[in-house]
């Protein structure tokens, strides 16, 4: 009888240990643990890493949570790493990009946009001698990002500024096939994220987000065209993305709250190019906005 009781007590101890371990990483209050709960957040630029590290300084001083910011070199790996559990969240993408990734990965409900971060303006920078649309020579080339979502956003900016004309029935996220005509035979040259700023000089113009451009040493104020972010489109706001199972994780919410502060906006603008726009001070819910976009895309595909 005593031997049987020992086995029962041993089994209960194992179950209690497993339960405490899960509570520790799932944002529960583990009063018995002196070790901080460790999280990894994926970003895609040195500047984003710097801003996140500032944002989390006070939270980490409390001692309950420890956060490592992991920089990736492309736009695909942070989502793969999140899906596979190598990191706990990422902070770099529009929900339109996330939607496309989930469609391509075959698991439509795997990742979840937990909250908005910043809105990054797109702009057009040119070589010397091109200061306005009228200065653009015939057959000039413009480098743009080559992933579908950023290509679509670039095309809309070009259309709004009279550098291309999109077809009347162009979708919400257009492709090059939706171009009806270009200004002075402007040639679009799709490139990877990091390659676009470096291409200026090899091509007459580049169209990119302000972060990658300023990180490459190009002056933000030198843009021929720069988007106004005062009332940013939700489709152009970066998101804090987690696994669907972690959407109610209290620690991850604290990490997000630490970022969504005026102090972070001030720091980013005082230490950078002045192109940081907080995109969270509103009632918009990214998961709902993403669902509206998904409904639009699915209805559009069904109509086709």
CSV table of C-alpha atoms in Angstrom, one decimal:
chain,number,residue,atom,x,y,z
A,1,UNK,CA,0.0,0.0,0.0
A,2,UNK,CA,2.9,2.4,0.9
A,3,UNK,CA,4.6,1.6,-2.4
A,4,UNK,CA,1.4,2.4,-4.4
A,5,UNK,CA,1.1,5.7,-2.4
A,6,UNK,CA,4.6,6.7,-3.3
A,7,UNK,CA,3.9,6.2,-7.1
A,8,UNK,CA,0.8,8.3,-6.8
A,9,UNK,CA,2.6,11.1,-5.0
A,10,UNK,CA,5.4,11.0,-7.6
A,11,UNK,CA,3.0,11.3,-10.5
A,12,UNK,CA,1.3,14.2,-8.8
A,13,UNK,CA,4.6,16.0,-8.3
A,14,UNK,CA,5.4,15.6,-12.1
A,15,UNK,CA,2.0,17.0,-13.0
A,16,UNK,CA,2.5,20.0,-10.7
A,17,UNK,CA,5.9,20.7,-12.1
A,18,UNK,CA,4.6,20.6,-15.7
A,19,UNK,CA,1.7,22.9,-14.8
A,20,UNK,CA,4.1,25.4,-13.2
A,21,UNK,CA,6.4,25.4,-16.2
A,22,UNK,CA,3.5,26.1,-18.6
A,23,UNK,CA,2.1,28.9,-16.4
A,24,UNK,CA,5.5,30.5,-16.3
A,25,UNK,CA,5.8,31.0,-20.1
A,26,UNK,CA,2.1,31.6,-20.7
A,27,UNK,CA,2.1,34.9,-18.8
A,28,UNK,CA,0.8,33.6,-15.5
A,29,UNK,CA,1.9,34.9,-12.1
A,30,UNK,CA,4.4,32.4,-10.9
A,31,UNK,CA,5.2,33.5,-7.4
A,32,UNK,CA,7.5,30.5,-6.8
A,33,UNK,CA,9.9,31.3,-9.7
A,34,UNK,CA,12.9,33.7,-9.2
A,35,UNK,CA,13.8,33.4,-12.9
A,36,UNK,CA,12.4,36.0,-15.3
A,37,UNK,CA,10.2,34.7,-18.1
A,38,UNK,CA,12.1,34.8,-21.3
A,39,UNK,CA,10.7,35.9,-24.7
A,40,UNK,CA,12.1,36.5,-28.1
A,41,UNK,CA,10.8,39.2,-30.5
A,42,UNK,CA,11.8,39.1,-34.2
A,43,UNK,CA,12.5,42.3,-36.2
A,44,UNK,CA,14.1,43.0,-39.6
A,45,UNK,CA,16.2,46.1,-39.1
A,46,UNK,CA,18.9,47.4,-36.7
A,47,UNK,CA,16.8,50.6,-36.1
A,48,UNK,CA,13.7,48.5,-35.0
A,49,UNK,CA,15.9,46.5,-32.7
A,50,UNK,CA,17.2,49.7,-31.1
A,51,UNK,CA,13.7,51.2,-30.6
A,52,UNK,CA,12.4,47.9,-29.1
A,53,UNK,CA,15.3,47.7,-26.7
A,54,UNK,CA,14.6,51.3,-25.5
A,55,UNK,CA,10.9,50.5,-25.1
A,56,UNK,CA,11.5,47.5,-22.9
A,57,UNK,CA,14.1,49.0,-20.5
A,58,UNK,CA,11.6,49.8,-17.7
A,59,UNK,CA,9.7,46.5,-18.1
A,60,UNK,CA,12.8,44.4,-17.9
A,61,UNK,CA,14.0,46.3,-14.8
A,62,UNK,CA,10.9,44.9,-13.0
A,63,UNK,CA,12.6,41.5,-13.2
A,64,UNK,CA,9.7,39.3,-14.1
A,65,UNK,CA,10.2,39.4,-17.9
A,66,UNK,CA,13.3,39.2,-20.0
A,67,UNK,CA,13.1,40.0,-23.7
A,68,UNK,CA,15.6,39.2,-26.5
A,69,UNK,CA,15.3,41.2,-29.7
A,70,UNK,CA,16.3,39.0,-32.7
A,71,UNK,CA,17.1,40.6,-36.0
A,72,UNK,CA,16.3,38.7,-39.3
A,73,UNK,CA,17.6,39.5,-42.7
A,74,UNK,CA,14.5,39.0,-44.8
A,75,UNK,CA,10.7,39.2,-44.5
A,76,UNK,CA,9.9,35.5,-44.5
A,77,UNK,CA,12.0,34.0,-41.7
A,78,UNK,CA,10.4,35.9,-38.9
A,79,UNK,CA,7.0,34.3,-39.6
A,80,UNK,CA,8.6,30.9,-40.1
A,81,UNK,CA,10.5,31.2,-36.8
A,82,UNK,CA,7.3,32.3,-35.0
A,83,UNK,CA,5.3,29.5,-36.5
A,84,UNK,CA,7.9,27.0,-35.4
A,85,UNK,CA,8.2,28.4,-31.9
A,86,UNK,CA,11.8,29.7,-32.2
A,87,UNK,CA,10.5,33.2,-31.3
A,88,UNK,CA,7.4,34.4,-29.4
A,89,UNK,CA,6.4,37.4,-31.5
A,90,UNK,CA,7.5,39.5,-34.4
A,91,UNK,CA,7.2,43.2,-35.2
A,92,UNK,CA,7.7,44.1,-38.8
A,93,UNK,CA,4.8,43.5,-41.1
A,94,UNK,CA,1.5,44.8,-42.5
A,95,UNK,CA,-1.5,42.6,-41.9
A,96,UNK,CA,-1.8,42.3,-45.7
A,97,UNK,CA,1.7,40.7,-45.8
A,98,UNK,CA,0.7,38.4,-42.9
A,99,UNK,CA,-2.5,37.4,-44.7
A,100,UNK,CA,-0.5,36.4,-47.8
A,101,UNK,CA,2.0,34.5,-45.7
A,102,UNK,CA,-0.7,32.5,-44.0
A,103,UNK,CA,-2.4,31.7,-47.3
A,104,UNK,CA,0.9,30.5,-48.8
A,105,UNK,CA,1.9,28.5,-45.6
A,106,UNK,CA,-1.4,26.5,-45.7
A,107,UNK,CA,-2.4,27.4,-42.1
A,108,UNK,CA,-4.7,30.4,-42.2
A,109,UNK,CA,-5.2,30.7,-38.5
A,110,UNK,CA,-1.7,30.1,-37.2
A,111,UNK,CA,-0.6,33.7,-36.5
A,112,UNK,CA,-2.5,36.6,-35.0
A,113,UNK,CA,-2.0,40.4,-35.2
A,114,UNK,CA,-2.1,41.4,-31.5
A,115,UNK,CA,-1.7,45.2,-31.9
A,116,UNK,CA,-0.5,48.0,-34.1
A,117,UNK,CA,2.9,49.5,-33.8
A,118,UNK,CA,4.2,52.3,-36.1
A,119,UNK,CA,3.2,53.4,-39.5
A,120,UNK,CA,6.1,53.8,-41.9
A,121,UNK,CA,5.8,56.3,-44.7
A,122,UNK,CA,6.7,55.2,-48.3
A,123,UNK,CA,8.6,57.7,-50.3
A,124,UNK,CA,10.4,58.3,-53.6
A,125,UNK,CA,14.0,59.4,-53.7
A,126,UNK,CA,15.9,60.4,-56.8
A,127,UNK,CA,19.3,61.1,-58.2
A,128,UNK,CA,20.5,64.7,-58.5
A,129,UNK,CA,18.7,66.7,-61.1
A,130,UNK,CA,15.3,65.1,-60.5
A,131,UNK,CA,13.3,67.3,-58.2
A,132,UNK,CA,9.8,66.9,-59.5
A,133,UNK,CA,7.8,64.7,-61.8
A,134,UNK,CA,8.6,67.0,-64.8
A,135,UNK,CA,12.3,66.3,-64.3
A,136,UNK,CA,12.0,62.6,-64.8
A,137,UNK,CA,13.6,61.6,-68.1
A,138,UNK,CA,12.1,59.2,-70.7
A,139,UNK,CA,12.6,55.5,-69.9
A,140,UNK,CA,13.8,56.2,-66.3
A,141,UNK,CA,14.0,53.2,-63.9
A,142,UNK,CA,12.5,53.1,-60.4
A,143,UNK,CA,13.4,50.3,-57.9
A,144,UNK,CA,10.6,49.0,-55.8
A,145,UNK,CA,10.2,46.2,-53.3
A,146,UNK,CA,9.5,42.8,-54.9
A,147,UNK,CA,7.1,41.1,-52.5
A,148,UNK,CA,3.4,41.3,-53.6
A,149,UNK,CA,2.1,43.5,-50.8
A,150,UNK,CA,4.8,46.1,-50.9
A,151,UNK,CA,4.7,46.1,-54.7
A,152,UNK,CA,0.9,46.8,-54.5
A,153,UNK,CA,1.5,49.7,-52.1
A,154,UNK,CA,4.2,51.1,-54.3
A,155,UNK,CA,1.9,50.9,-57.4
A,156,UNK,CA,-0.8,52.8,-55.5
A,157,UNK,CA,1.6,55.5,-54.5
A,158,UNK,CA,2.9,55.8,-58.1
A,159,UNK,CA,-0.7,56.0,-59.3
A,160,UNK,CA,-1.7,58.7,-56.8
A,161,UNK,CA,1.2,60.8,-57.9
A,162,UNK,CA,0.6,60.4,-61.7
A,163,UNK,CA,3.7,58.3,-62.4
A,164,UNK,CA,1.6,55.3,-63.5
A,165,UNK,CA,-2.1,54.8,-64.3
A,166,UNK,CA,-3.8,51.7,-62.8
A,167,UNK,CA,-6.7,50.1,-64.6
A,168,UNK,CA,-10.1,51.1,-63.3
A,169,UNK,CA,-10.8,47.5,-62.1
A,170,UNK,CA,-7.4,47.2,-60.3
A,171,UNK,CA,-7.8,45.2,-57.0
A,172,UNK,CA,-7.1,46.5,-53.5
A,173,UNK,CA,-3.5,45.2,-53.8
A,174,UNK,CA,-2.6,45.7,-57.5
A,175,UNK,CA,0.2,43.9,-59.4
A,176,UNK,CA,2.2,45.1,-62.4
A,177,UNK,CA,-0.4,43.5,-64.7
A,178,UNK,CA,-2.9,46.1,-63.4
A,179,UNK,CA,-0.9,49.0,-64.9
A,180,UNK,CA,-2.6,50.7,-67.8
A,181,UNK,CA,0.3,53.1,-68.7
A,182,UNK,CA,3.4,54.7,-67.2
A,183,UNK,CA,4.6,58.3,-67.2
A,184,UNK,CA,7.4,58.8,-69.8
A,185,UNK,CA,7.8,55.0,-70.1
A,186,UNK,CA,8.9,54.7,-66.5
A,187,UNK,CA,10.3,51.2,-65.9
A,188,UNK,CA,9.7,49.4,-62.6
A,189,UNK,CA,12.6,47.3,-61.2
A,190,UNK,CA,11.5,45.0,-58.4
A,191,UNK,CA,14.2,44.2,-55.8
A,192,UNK,CA,14.7,42.7,-52.3
A,193,UNK,CA,14.2,44.9,-49.2
A,194,UNK,CA,17.8,45.8,-48.6
A,195,UNK,CA,18.8,46.2,-52.2
A,196,UNK,CA,16.3,49.0,-53.0
A,197,UNK,CA,18.1,51.9,-51.2
A,198,UNK,CA,21.5,50.7,-52.5
A,199,UNK,CA,20.2,50.9,-56.1
A,200,UNK,CA,19.9,54.7,-56.2
A,201,UNK,CA,22.5,55.8,-58.7
A,202,UNK,CA,22.2,52.5,-60.7
A,203,UNK,CA,18.5,53.5,-61.3
A,204,UNK,CA,17.2,57.1,-61.3
A,205,UNK,CA,14.6,56.6,-58.6
A,206,UNK,CA,13.8,54.3,-55.7
A,207,UNK,CA,10.5,53.8,-53.9
A,208,UNK,CA,10.8,52.3,-50.4
A,209,UNK,CA,9.9,52.7,-46.7
A,210,UNK,CA,11.6,55.4,-44.8
A,211,UNK,CA,13.4,53.1,-42.4
A,212,UNK,CA,15.4,51.2,-44.9
A,213,UNK,CA,16.2,54.4,-46.8
A,214,UNK,CA,17.5,56.3,-43.7
A,215,UNK,CA,19.4,53.3,-42.5
A,216,UNK,CA,21.3,53.3,-45.7
A,217,UNK,CA,22.3,56.9,-45.2
A,218,UNK,CA,19.9,58.7,-47.5
A,219,UNK,CA,18.4,61.9,-46.1
A,220,UNK,CA,14.6,61.6,-45.3
A,221,UNK,CA,14.1,65.3,-46.2
A,222,UNK,CA,15.5,64.6,-49.7
A,223,UNK,CA,12.4,62.7,-50.8
A,224,UNK,CA,10.7,63.9,-53.9
A,225,UNK,CA,7.5,62.4,-52.5
A,226,UNK,CA,6.8,61.2,-48.9
A,227,UNK,CA,3.5,59.9,-47.6
A,228,UNK,CA,1.5,61.8,-45.0
A,229,UNK,CA,1.1,59.5,-42.0
A,230,UNK,CA,-1.1,61.7,-39.8
A,231,UNK,CA,-4.1,59.6,-40.6
A,232,UNK,CA,-2.4,56.4,-41.7
A,233,UNK,CA,-4.2,53.7,-43.6
A,234,UNK,CA,-4.5,50.5,-41.4
A,235,UNK,CA,-3.0,48.6,-44.3
A,236,UNK,CA,0.3,50.6,-43.9
A,237,UNK,CA,0.7,50.0,-40.1
A,238,UNK,CA,3.2,47.5,-38.7
A,239,UNK,CA,1.8,44.8,-36.4
A,240,UNK,CA,2.9,42.9,-33.3
A,241,UNK,CA,2.2,39.3,-34.3
A,242,UNK,CA,2.0,36.3,-32.1
A,243,UNK,CA,0.9,32.7,-32.4
A,244,UNK,CA,-2.9,32.4,-32.2
A,245,UNK,CA,-2.6,30.3,-29.1
A,246,UNK,CA,-0.8,33.3,-27.4
A,247,UNK,CA,-3.3,36.0,-28.3
A,248,UNK,CA,-4.3,36.3,-24.6
A,249,UNK,CA,-0.8,36.0,-23.2
A,250,UNK,CA,-0.4,38.6,-20.4
A,251,UNK,CA,3.3,38.9,-20.7
A,252,UNK,CA,3.1,39.5,-24.5
A,253,UNK,CA,0.5,42.2,-23.8
A,254,UNK,CA,2.8,43.9,-21.3
A,255,UNK,CA,5.6,43.8,-23.9
A,256,UNK,CA,3.2,45.4,-26.5
A,257,UNK,CA,2.1,48.0,-23.9
A,258,UNK,CA,5.7,48.9,-23.2
A,259,UNK,CA,6.1,49.8,-26.9
A,260,UNK,CA,2.8,51.6,-27.3
A,261,UNK,CA,3.9,54.7,-25.4
A,262,UNK,CA,4.5,58.4,-26.2
A,263,UNK,CA,8.0,58.0,-24.7
A,264,UNK,CA,8.8,55.5,-27.5
A,265,UNK,CA,7.6,57.9,-30.2
A,266,UNK,CA,9.7,60.7,-28.7
A,267,UNK,CA,12.8,58.6,-28.4
A,268,UNK,CA,12.5,57.2,-32.0
A,269,UNK,CA,12.1,60.7,-33.4
A,270,UNK,CA,14.8,62.4,-31.3
A,271,UNK,CA,17.4,59.7,-32.1
A,272,UNK,CA,16.4,59.1,-35.7
A,273,UNK,CA,15.2,60.8,-38.9
A,274,UNK,CA,11.9,62.0,-37.5
A,275,UNK,CA,9.9,59.4,-39.5
A,276,UNK,CA,8.4,57.4,-36.6
A,277,UNK,CA,4.6,57.6,-36.3
A,278,UNK,CA,2.7,55.7,-33.6
A,279,UNK,CA,-0.2,53.9,-35.1
A,280,UNK,CA,-1.9,52.6,-32.0
A,281,UNK,CA,-3.7,55.6,-30.5
A,282,UNK,CA,-7.1,54.7,-31.9
A,283,UNK,CA,-9.9,52.2,-31.6
A,284,UNK,CA,-8.8,50.1,-34.6
A,285,UNK,CA,-8.4,46.4,-33.9
A,286,UNK,CA,-5.8,44.8,-36.3
A,287,UNK,CA,-7.4,41.3,-36.2
A,288,UNK,CA,-10.7,42.8,-37.2
A,289,UNK,CA,-9.1,44.9,-40.0
A,290,UNK,CA,-7.3,41.8,-41.2
A,291,UNK,CA,-10.5,39.8,-41.3
A,292,UNK,CA,-12.2,42.6,-43.4
A,293,UNK,CA,-9.2,42.4,-45.8
A,294,UNK,CA,-9.5,38.6,-45.9
A,295,UNK,CA,-13.2,38.8,-46.7
A,296,UNK,CA,-12.5,41.3,-49.5
A,297,UNK,CA,-9.7,39.1,-51.0
A,298,UNK,CA,-11.8,35.9,-50.8
A,299,UNK,CA,-14.8,37.6,-52.4
A,300,UNK,CA,-12.6,39.1,-55.1
A,301,UNK,CA,-11.0,35.6,-55.8
A,302,UNK,CA,-14.5,34.1,-56.0
A,303,UNK,CA,-15.6,36.7,-58.5
A,304,UNK,CA,-12.6,35.9,-60.6
